[in-house]
Structures are given as C-alpha cells and as structure tokens.
PDB file of C-alpha atoms in Angstrom:
ATOM      1  CA  GLU A 447      -2.058 -21.144  -0.721  1.00  0.00           C
ATOM      2  CA  ALA A 448      -1.928 -17.415  -1.452  1.00  0.00           C
ATOM      3  CA  ASP A 449       1.211 -15.619  -0.302  1.00  0.00           C
ATOM      4  CA  ILE A 450       0.204 -12.053   0.308  1.00  0.00           C
ATOM      5  CA  TYR A 451       0.953 -10.323   3.575  1.00  0.00           C
ATOM      6  CA  GLN A 452      -0.120  -7.091   5.145  1.00  0.00           C
ATOM      7  CA  THR A 453       1.432  -5.373   8.146  1.00  0.00           C
ATOM      8  CA  PRO A 454       0.445  -4.251  10.618  1.00  0.00           C
ATOM      9  CA  ARG A 455      -2.848  -6.090  11.172  1.00  0.00           C
ATOM     10  CA  TYR A 456      -4.073  -3.460  13.601  1.00  0.00           C
ATOM     11  CA  LEU A 457      -2.877   0.126  14.102  1.00  0.00           C
ATOM     12  CA  VAL A 458      -4.074   2.864  16.437  1.00  0.00           C
ATOM     13  CA  ILE A 459      -2.397   6.178  15.765  1.00  0.00           C
ATOM     14  CA  GLY A 460      -2.796   9.831  16.645  1.00  0.00           C
ATOM     15  CA  THR A 461      -4.024  12.541  14.309  1.00  0.00           C
ATOM     16  CA  GLY A 462      -1.308  14.107  12.184  1.00  0.00           C
ATOM     17  CA  LYS A 463       1.048  11.132  12.204  1.00  0.00           C
ATOM     18  CA  LYS A 464       2.536   9.733   9.022  1.00  0.00           C
ATOM     19  CA  ILE A 465       1.878   6.024   8.499  1.00  0.00           C
ATOM     20  CA  THR A 466       2.785   3.398   5.933  1.00  0.00           C
ATOM     21  CA  LEU A 467       0.779   0.217   5.475  1.00  0.00           C
ATOM     22  CA  GLU A 468       2.811  -2.592   3.990  1.00  0.00           C
ATOM     23  CA  CYS A 469       1.675  -5.144   1.418  1.00  0.00           C
ATOM     24  CA  SER A 470       3.976  -7.866   0.122  1.00  0.00           C
ATOM     25  CA  GLN A 471       3.400 -10.812  -2.196  1.00  0.00           C
ATOM     26  CA  THR A 472       5.586 -13.693  -3.270  1.00  0.00           C
ATOM     27  CA  MET A 473       3.536 -14.835  -6.261  1.00  0.00           C
ATOM     28  CA  GLY A 474       5.224 -12.562  -8.796  1.00  0.00           C
ATOM     29  CA  HIS A 475       1.897 -10.983  -9.767  1.00  0.00           C
ATOM     30  CA  ASP A 476       2.114  -7.722 -11.668  1.00  0.00           C
ATOM     31  CA  LYS A 477      -1.328  -6.448 -10.654  1.00  0.00           C
ATOM     32  CA  MET A 478      -1.801  -5.177  -7.120  1.00  0.00           C
ATOM     33  CA  TYR A 479      -4.691  -3.278  -5.546  1.00  0.00           C
ATOM     34  CA  TRP A 480      -5.580  -1.366  -2.395  1.00  0.00           C
ATOM     35  CA  TYR A 481      -9.193  -1.371  -1.206  1.00  0.00           C
ATOM     36  CA  GLN A 482     -10.828   0.547   1.625  1.00  0.00           C
ATOM     37  CA  GLN A 483     -13.699  -1.041   3.521  1.00  0.00           C
ATOM     38  CA  ASP A 484     -15.787   0.622   6.214  1.00  0.00           C
ATOM     39  CA  PRO A 485     -17.670  -1.688   8.624  1.00  0.00           C
ATOM     40  CA  GLY A 486     -20.606  -3.410   6.949  1.00  0.00           C
ATOM     41  CA  MET A 487     -19.874  -1.722   3.645  1.00  0.00           C
ATOM     42  CA  GLU A 488     -18.530  -2.861   0.299  1.00  0.00           C
ATOM     43  CA  LEU A 489     -14.899  -2.630  -0.752  1.00  0.00           C
ATOM     44  CA  HIS A 490     -13.858   0.430  -2.722  1.00  0.00           C
ATOM     45  CA  LEU A 491     -10.759   0.595  -4.915  1.00  0.00           C
ATOM     46  CA  ILE A 492      -8.418   3.417  -3.876  1.00  0.00           C
ATOM     47  CA  HIS A 493      -5.183   2.550  -5.759  1.00  0.00           C
ATOM     48  CA  TYR A 494      -3.904  -0.008  -8.220  1.00  0.00           C
ATOM     49  CA  SER A 495      -0.716  -0.924 -10.012  1.00  0.00           C
ATOM     50  CA  TYR A 496      -0.103  -2.998 -13.114  1.00  0.00           C
ATOM     51  CA  GLY A 497       3.604  -3.346 -12.582  1.00  0.00           C
ATOM     52  CA  VAL A 498       6.794  -1.687 -11.360  1.00  0.00           C
ATOM     53  CA  ASN A 499       6.647   2.122 -11.577  1.00  0.00           C
ATOM     54  CA  SER A 500       2.935   1.967 -12.504  1.00  0.00           C
ATOM     55  CA  THR A 501       0.353   3.389 -10.084  1.00  0.00           C
ATOM     56  CA  GLU A 502      -3.163   4.692 -10.664  1.00  0.00           C
ATOM     57  CA  LYS A 503      -5.865   6.161  -8.464  1.00  0.00           C
ATOM     58  CA  GLY A 504      -8.977   4.078  -7.984  1.00  0.00           C
ATOM     59  CA  ASP A 505     -12.641   4.930  -7.976  1.00  0.00           C
ATOM     60  CA  LEU A 506     -12.770   6.221  -4.399  1.00  0.00           C
ATOM     61  CA  SER A 507     -10.880   9.420  -3.745  1.00  0.00           C
ATOM     62  CA  SER A 508      -8.207   8.914  -1.126  1.00  0.00           C
ATOM     63  CA  GLU A 509      -5.598  11.163   0.458  1.00  0.00           C
ATOM     64  CA  SER A 510      -3.192   8.245   0.570  1.00  0.00           C
ATOM     65  CA  THR A 511      -0.366   7.630  -1.881  1.00  0.00           C
ATOM     66  CA  VAL A 512       1.266   4.425  -3.111  1.00  0.00           C
ATOM     67  CA  SER A 513       4.504   3.364  -4.736  1.00  0.00           C
ATOM     68  CA  ARG A 514       5.618   0.301  -6.700  1.00  0.00           C
ATOM     69  CA  ILE A 515       9.375   0.184  -6.827  1.00  0.00           C
ATOM     70  CA  ARG A 516       9.531  -3.602  -6.662  1.00  0.00           C
ATOM     71  CA  THR A 517       7.092  -6.217  -7.912  1.00  0.00           C
ATOM     72  CA  GLU A 518       6.760  -7.701  -4.428  1.00  0.00           C
ATOM     73  CA  HIS A 519       5.858  -4.557  -2.496  1.00  0.00           C
ATOM     74  CA  PHE A 520       2.988  -2.078  -2.786  1.00  0.00           C
ATOM     75  CA  PRO A 521       3.054   0.176   0.296  1.00  0.00           C
ATOM     76  CA  LEU A 522       0.344   2.730   1.051  1.00  0.00           C
ATOM     77  CA  THR A 523       1.228   5.953   2.862  1.00  0.00           C
ATOM     78  CA  LEU A 524      -0.841   8.540   4.679  1.00  0.00           C
ATOM     79  CA  GLU A 525       1.246  11.704   5.221  1.00  0.00           C
ATOM     80  CA  SER A 526      -1.021  13.075   7.950  1.00  0.00           C
ATOM     81  CA  ALA A 527      -3.570  10.695   9.415  1.00  0.00           C
ATOM     82  CA  ARG A 528      -7.037  11.978  10.339  1.00  0.00           C
ATOM     83  CA  PRO A 529      -9.984  10.314  12.120  1.00  0.00           C
ATOM     84  CA  SER A 530     -11.780  10.148   8.745  1.00  0.00           C
ATOM     85  CA  HIS A 531      -9.072   7.699   7.617  1.00  0.00           C
ATOM     86  CA  THR A 532     -10.273   5.161  10.191  1.00  0.00           C
ATOM     87  CA  SER A 533     -11.178   2.089   8.157  1.00  0.00           C
ATOM     88  CA  GLN A 534      -9.960  -1.321   7.051  1.00  0.00           C
ATOM     89  CA  TYR A 535      -7.451  -1.391   4.211  1.00  0.00           C
ATOM     90  CA  LEU A 536      -7.152  -4.555   2.100  1.00  0.00           C
ATOM     91  CA  CYS A 537      -4.441  -5.351  -0.393  1.00  0.00           C
ATOM     92  CA  ALA A 538      -4.995  -7.773  -3.296  1.00  0.00           C
ATOM     93  CA  THR A 539      -3.144  -9.214  -6.261  1.00  0.00           C
ATOM     94  CA  ARG A 540      -4.120 -10.783  -9.565  1.00  0.00           C
ATOM     95  CA  ASP A 541      -1.939 -12.642 -12.006  1.00  0.00           C
ATOM     96  CA  ARG A 542      -3.598 -10.888 -14.951  1.00  0.00           C
ATOM     97  CA  VAL A 543      -6.894  -9.325 -15.927  1.00  0.00           C
ATOM     98  CA  GLY A 544      -9.761 -11.784 -15.691  1.00  0.00           C
ATOM     99  CA  THR A 545      -8.186 -14.082 -13.147  1.00  0.00           C
ATOM    100  CA  GLU A 546      -8.766 -14.889  -9.491  1.00  0.00           C
ATOM    101  CA  ALA A 547      -7.940 -12.244  -6.902  1.00  0.00           C
ATOM    102  CA  PHE A 548      -5.884 -12.990  -3.780  1.00  0.00           C
ATOM    103  CA  PHE A 549      -6.377 -10.832  -0.698  1.00  0.00           C
ATOM    104  CA  GLY A 550      -4.267 -10.055   2.335  1.00  0.00           C
ATOM    105  CA  GLN A 551      -5.581 -10.210   5.887  1.00  0.00           C
ATOM    106  CA  GLY A 552      -6.172  -6.473   5.962  1.00  0.00           C
ATOM    107  CA  THR A 553      -4.999  -3.631   8.197  1.00  0.00           C
ATOM    108  CA  ARG A 554      -7.549  -2.202  10.561  1.00  0.00           C
ATOM    109  CA  LEU A 555      -6.570   1.451  11.083  1.00  0.00           C
ATOM    110  CA  THR A 556      -7.934   3.656  13.841  1.00  0.00           C
ATOM    111  CA  VAL A 557      -6.944   7.317  13.983  1.00  0.00           C
ATOM    112  CA  VAL A 558      -7.673   9.004  17.293  1.00  0.00           C
TER     113      VAL A 558
ATOM    114  CA  LYS B1449     -29.010   1.467  -7.187  1.00  0.00           C
ATOM    115  CA  ASN B1450     -25.782  -0.508  -6.717  1.00  0.00           C
ATOM    116  CA  GLU B1451     -24.371  -2.283  -9.742  1.00  0.00           C
ATOM    117  CA  VAL B1452     -24.046  -5.473  -7.669  1.00  0.00           C
ATOM    118  CA  GLU B1453     -26.900  -6.393  -5.328  1.00  0.00           C
ATOM    119  CA  GLN B1454     -26.875  -9.265  -2.869  1.00  0.00           C
ATOM    120  CA  SER B1455     -29.685 -10.857  -0.924  1.00  0.00           C
ATOM    121  CA  PRO B1456     -30.315 -11.460   1.821  1.00  0.00           C
ATOM    122  CA  GLN B1457     -28.157  -8.989   3.743  1.00  0.00           C
ATOM    123  CA  ASN B1458     -28.270 -11.161   6.841  1.00  0.00           C
ATOM    124  CA  LEU B1459     -28.950 -14.853   7.137  1.00  0.00           C
ATOM    125  CA  THR B1460     -29.267 -17.094  10.181  1.00  0.00           C
ATOM    126  CA  ALA B1461     -29.334 -20.856   9.847  1.00  0.00           C
ATOM    127  CA  GLN B1462     -29.292 -23.992  11.943  1.00  0.00           C
ATOM    128  CA  GLU B1463     -26.424 -26.386  11.443  1.00  0.00           C
ATOM    129  CA  GLY B1464     -27.165 -28.771   8.588  1.00  0.00           C
ATOM    130  CA  GLU B1465     -29.463 -26.438   6.666  1.00  0.00           C
ATOM    131  CA  PHE B1466     -29.119 -25.767   2.942  1.00  0.00           C
ATOM    132  CA  ILE B1467     -28.244 -22.125   2.321  1.00  0.00           C
ATOM    133  CA  THR B1468     -28.631 -19.953  -0.754  1.00  0.00           C
ATOM    134  CA  ILE B1469     -27.189 -16.481  -1.260  1.00  0.00           C
ATOM    135  CA  ASN B1470     -28.143 -14.516  -4.343  1.00  0.00           C
ATOM    136  CA  CYS B1471     -26.301 -11.927  -6.423  1.00  0.00           C
ATOM    137  CA  SER B1472     -27.683  -9.779  -9.236  1.00  0.00           C
ATOM    138  CA  TYR B1473     -25.675  -7.373 -11.335  1.00  0.00           C
ATOM    139  CA  SER B1474     -26.543  -4.724 -13.873  1.00  0.00           C
ATOM    140  CA  VAL B1475     -23.315  -4.341 -15.865  1.00  0.00           C
ATOM    141  CA  GLY B1476     -21.513  -6.378 -18.473  1.00  0.00           C
ATOM    142  CA  ILE B1477     -18.947  -8.573 -16.805  1.00  0.00           C
ATOM    143  CA  SER B1478     -15.867 -10.629 -17.555  1.00  0.00           C
ATOM    144  CA  ALA B1479     -16.440 -12.989 -14.631  1.00  0.00           C
ATOM    145  CA  LEU B1480     -18.177 -13.180 -11.271  1.00  0.00           C
ATOM    146  CA  HIS B1481     -16.328 -13.862  -8.032  1.00  0.00           C
ATOM    147  CA  TRP B1482     -17.630 -15.253  -4.758  1.00  0.00           C
ATOM    148  CA  LEU B1483     -15.494 -14.291  -1.757  1.00  0.00           C
ATOM    149  CA  GLN B1484     -15.590 -15.186   1.926  1.00  0.00           C
ATOM    150  CA  GLN B1485     -14.636 -12.738   4.664  1.00  0.00           C
ATOM    151  CA  HIS B1486     -14.198 -13.942   8.231  1.00  0.00           C
ATOM    152  CA  PRO B1487     -14.494 -11.670  11.285  1.00  0.00           C
ATOM    153  CA  GLY B1488     -10.728 -11.138  11.311  1.00  0.00           C
ATOM    154  CA  GLY B1489     -11.112  -9.260   8.047  1.00  0.00           C
ATOM    155  CA  GLY B1490      -9.136 -11.345   5.560  1.00  0.00           C
ATOM    156  CA  ILE B1491     -10.832 -12.358   2.306  1.00  0.00           C
ATOM    157  CA  VAL B1492     -10.611 -15.716   0.585  1.00  0.00           C
ATOM    158  CA  SER B1493     -11.632 -16.324  -3.006  1.00  0.00           C
ATOM    159  CA  LEU B1494     -14.167 -19.169  -3.239  1.00  0.00           C
ATOM    160  CA  PHE B1495     -15.104 -19.192  -6.916  1.00  0.00           C
ATOM    161  CA  MET B1496     -14.555 -17.327 -10.128  1.00  0.00           C
ATOM    162  CA  LEU B1497     -17.026 -18.205 -12.877  1.00  0.00           C
ATOM    163  CA  SER B1498     -18.230 -16.824 -16.167  1.00  0.00           C
ATOM    164  CA  SER B1499     -20.767 -19.522 -17.062  1.00  0.00           C
ATOM    165  CA  GLY B1500     -22.522 -22.574 -15.705  1.00  0.00           C
ATOM    166  CA  LYS B1501     -21.752 -24.077 -12.347  1.00  0.00           C
ATOM    167  CA  LYS B1502     -18.774 -24.845 -10.115  1.00  0.00           C
ATOM    168  CA  LYS B1503     -18.553 -27.057  -7.040  1.00  0.00           C
ATOM    169  CA  HIS B1504     -15.976 -27.203  -4.285  1.00  0.00           C
ATOM    170  CA  GLY B1505     -16.735 -29.430  -1.329  1.00  0.00           C
ATOM    171  CA  ARG B1506     -20.052 -28.293   0.163  1.00  0.00           C
ATOM    172  CA  LEU B1507     -20.091 -25.083  -1.846  1.00  0.00           C
ATOM    173  CA  ILE B1508     -21.785 -24.693  -5.225  1.00  0.00           C
ATOM    174  CA  ALA B1509     -21.855 -21.560  -7.361  1.00  0.00           C
ATOM    175  CA  THR B1510     -24.044 -21.029 -10.398  1.00  0.00           C
ATOM    176  CA  ILE B1511     -24.381 -18.177 -12.840  1.00  0.00           C
ATOM    177  CA  ASN B1512     -27.007 -17.259 -15.442  1.00  0.00           C
ATOM    178  CA  ILE B1513     -25.428 -14.747 -17.800  1.00  0.00           C
ATOM    179  CA  GLN B1514     -28.702 -13.921 -19.589  1.00  0.00           C
ATOM    180  CA  GLU B1515     -30.469 -13.107 -16.324  1.00  0.00           C
ATOM    181  CA  LYS B1516     -27.354 -11.470 -14.795  1.00  0.00           C
ATOM    182  CA  HIS B1517     -27.769 -13.535 -11.671  1.00  0.00           C
ATOM    183  CA  SER B1518     -25.625 -15.857  -9.601  1.00  0.00           C
ATOM    184  CA  SER B1519     -26.265 -18.003  -6.549  1.00  0.00           C
ATOM    185  CA  LEU B1520     -23.960 -19.449  -3.922  1.00  0.00           C
ATOM    186  CA  HIS B1521     -25.246 -22.573  -2.205  1.00  0.00           C
ATOM    187  CA  ILE B1522     -23.894 -24.188   0.958  1.00  0.00           C
ATOM    188  CA  THR B1523     -25.025 -27.732   1.617  1.00  0.00           C
ATOM    189  CA  ALA B1524     -25.046 -29.193   5.157  1.00  0.00           C
ATOM    190  CA  SER B1525     -24.077 -25.849   6.695  1.00  0.00           C
ATOM    191  CA  HIS B1526     -21.734 -25.787   9.689  1.00  0.00           C
ATOM    192  CA  PRO B1527     -20.935 -23.103  12.278  1.00  0.00           C
ATOM    193  CA  ARG B1528     -17.512 -22.654  10.688  1.00  0.00           C
ATOM    194  CA  ASP B1529     -19.317 -21.408   7.552  1.00  0.00           C
ATOM    195  CA  SER B1530     -20.289 -18.297   9.523  1.00  0.00           C
ATOM    196  CA  ALA B1531     -18.780 -15.378   7.646  1.00  0.00           C
ATOM    197  CA  VAL B1532     -19.627 -12.582   5.238  1.00  0.00           C
ATOM    198  CA  TYR B1533     -20.025 -13.786   1.647  1.00  0.00           C
ATOM    199  CA  ILE B1534     -19.248 -11.180  -0.983  1.00  0.00           C
ATOM    200  CA  CYS B1535     -20.183 -11.196  -4.650  1.00  0.00           C
ATOM    201  CA  ALA B1536     -17.930  -9.223  -6.999  1.00  0.00           C
ATOM    202  CA  VAL B1537     -17.883  -8.812 -10.772  1.00  0.00           C
ATOM    203  CA  GLY B1538     -15.079  -7.923 -13.144  1.00  0.00           C
ATOM    204  CA  ASP B1539     -16.300  -4.905 -15.109  1.00  0.00           C
ATOM    205  CA  GLY B1540     -15.247  -6.354 -18.440  1.00  0.00           C
ATOM    206  CA  HIS B1541     -13.209  -3.310 -19.475  1.00  0.00           C
ATOM    207  CA  ASN B1542      -9.481  -3.339 -20.176  1.00  0.00           C
ATOM    208  CA  THR B1543      -8.642  -2.921 -16.511  1.00  0.00           C
ATOM    209  CA  ASP B1544     -11.277  -5.475 -15.404  1.00  0.00           C
ATOM    210  CA  LYS B1545     -11.811  -3.713 -12.092  1.00  0.00           C
ATOM    211  CA  LEU B1546     -13.803  -5.596  -9.497  1.00  0.00           C
ATOM    212  CA  ILE B1547     -17.159  -4.164  -8.393  1.00  0.00           C
ATOM    213  CA  PHE B1548     -18.276  -5.478  -5.034  1.00  0.00           C
ATOM    214  CA  GLY B1549     -21.620  -6.165  -3.420  1.00  0.00           C
ATOM    215  CA  THR B1550     -22.144  -5.227   0.215  1.00  0.00           C
ATOM    216  CA  GLY B1551     -22.027  -8.839   1.326  1.00  0.00           C
ATOM    217  CA  THR B1552     -24.320 -11.315   3.062  1.00  0.00           C
ATOM    218  CA  ARG B1553     -23.630 -11.966   6.728  1.00  0.00           C
ATOM    219  CA  LEU B1554     -24.253 -15.639   7.510  1.00  0.00           C
ATOM    220  CA  GLN B1555     -24.478 -17.075  11.006  1.00  0.00           C
ATOM    221  CA  VAL B1556     -24.854 -20.821  11.432  1.00  0.00           C
ATOM    222  CA  PHE B1557     -25.811 -22.019  14.888  1.00  0.00           C
ATOM    223  CA  PRO B1558     -25.125 -25.509  16.274  1.00  0.00           C
TER     224      PRO B1558
END
C-alpha cells in the first residue's frame, strides 16, 4: 500500500491569495514529482526533486514554487493565485529512476 | 502528434465483456506504465513493463517493443472497473521522466 498523502483534497480560494499544497510520503523515496492535470487532459510535469535541497522545473511552465527541506515533504506554493491556476495537482514518488510511480489522491484547486 | 497515443478515448461496455485499450508511443522508452484514475482523481499504478506480458487478477498488459505498442486487457469486466486508464512511458533518459497519454475513459454498465 502506497503511503503518499496530499492535503487539502479540494480547495476554493480567491484571486491573489497565497496557497501551499502539501505532499507527504512515508516510503523514504528520494524522487518526488508535481503534475498538473486539467479535466480530460494528460498530466504535465511542473516540478521534480531528486532529494533534499534538490528541485527542478518540469516541462510545463508554472508560476508555482516548491521546496524539499525534508525527504518526506514536497510542498508546492502559489504566491498569488489566479483563475488560470484552477486545475488538479498530483504529487508522485518513485524509489529510483525506472521504477514504479506512486501517486497521491490529488488536490483539486479552484481559484475564483 | 503526441508522443503517447491511446485508443479509444472513450469506451462503453456491458458487464462481463472483454476489454482492450491500446497505447502507441513514438519515443525510446525505459518502461511503460499502465495507471488507473478513478473519478476522485487519485491514480493507482497497475503495471510497469518493459517486455512481454504481465497479469494481475483480471488485468493483463502486453508490450511489443519493436512495434512500440502496448495493450491493456480486462477480462470479465465489472462496473467497478469504470475509470480512466492512462498509459505513460519513461523517456529513457537519465531523469526517466514520465510522458503521459490522455487516457481512455471506460464505463462498464451492469
């Protein structure tokens, strides 16, 4: 059973607010990822980390930022939310390159 | 053209039917992943394979590396199989990033 958790599951927030989406895992995996998924569309990588103090931008440009201070946590922050940020955000981990990916339940964000 | 193409996009079946979902890719890969996404949004990994065939319960996944094609089969389908099935490939580079298809939405009716 995968142990990766995202909070909150659903969030409705006003334009201009700062928000942080949490992702935690108890598997000790070094590799963590954030994906953005619009309804009916494929997942796009927006950030990834290969370990503590390592973060990289993904293939899809995003105004969000991430941090990796501890192995277990990989939070994603939007400094000033906009309606264009409305989407589902999925966090994932992998033990190492070439292995199975484990996904969280996702955070469905709506910015009004 | 997407690097990972799935067909069909939508699939409706009667309970008990045999279902096949196809995935074609155009890049070199390290492995191919089949994922399941339920309406709540969470994603579960079903299979990861780089050759041959894998079976888990009523699910079977096959891959043909030469033809760059994979299929996911569901035998004796059930309404609880209703979900979006996503094909993803590891890009085979150092970072092995996953490239995703747009998914196949399956509805199984009783």
